[in-house]
């Protein structure tokens, strides 16, 4: 069974940085793209970033471009989201999710990132 | 602005059928077959229930079905059960653009 387990997150002040991790198991990680999706009460689900199976291609939403960096270590079966210069409106539950096609399955359990002063 | 519009809330009684709509305003949505649907229970992660409009993962009950006409996709849940009470999100992916609807809260009365 494909499974994604997330770690990282927490409470930071505006301008600070945080790194999220997403450990995959139960499937050949290098075969699949992985995306990050966040959910905040005011905005619903928002696609944030994605990385190809090889890690050679990355994508970002305009709202996080130049501040967030997605990467992966397939040998460690882990995908990372490095978030810098965090803003209050980055506060959300962040999910990593596998993209086998034009859909997302499965999803990690989610991790809360709170940015406040 | 591109968007996927869903009703904020719907309700139904056990055993009934309900249909949730998802209307896209983005260019290409009417030709797009890359519509997926997700179920989310409170405090839980979203779960895929339909992909490519009407395809269902093997683990998902056949009470869930999907269709699309023009710029509107539909999720139908038949034989409502109490466990179907959840939020439902549609999603569309065109090229590298991924959109989600704001979600429909389904209440099973």
CSV table of C-alpha atoms in Angstrom, one decimal, chain A residues 36 38 43 46-49 60-68 84-87 89-90 94:
chain,number,residue,atom,x,y,z
A,36,UNK,CA,2.4,19.8,-2.1
A,38,UNK,CA,-2.1,23.4,1.4
A,43,UNK,CA,-8.8,29.6,0.9
A,46,UNK,CA,-4.4,25.3,-2.9
A,47,UNK,CA,-1.8,23.6,-5.0
A,48,UNK,CA,1.6,24.8,-4.0
A,49,UNK,CA,4.3,22.9,-5.8
A,60,UNK,CA,5.5,26.4,-8.2
A,61,UNK,CA,2.3,28.4,-7.6
A,62,UNK,CA,2.9,32.1,-8.1
A,63,UNK,CA,2.1,32.7,-4.5
A,64,UNK,CA,5.2,30.8,-3.3
A,65,UNK,CA,7.5,31.2,-6.3
A,66,UNK,CA,11.0,32.3,-5.3
A,67,UNK,CA,10.3,31.6,-1.6
A,68,UNK,CA,9.6,27.8,-1.6
A,84,UNK,CA,11.7,30.7,3.3
A,85,UNK,CA,10.5,34.2,4.1
A,86,UNK,CA,7.3,32.8,5.4
A,87,UNK,CA,4.2,35.1,5.6
A,89,UNK,CA,-0.9,33.9,4.8
A,90,UNK,CA,1.3,30.8,4.4
A,94,UNK,CA,0.3,21.3,4.2
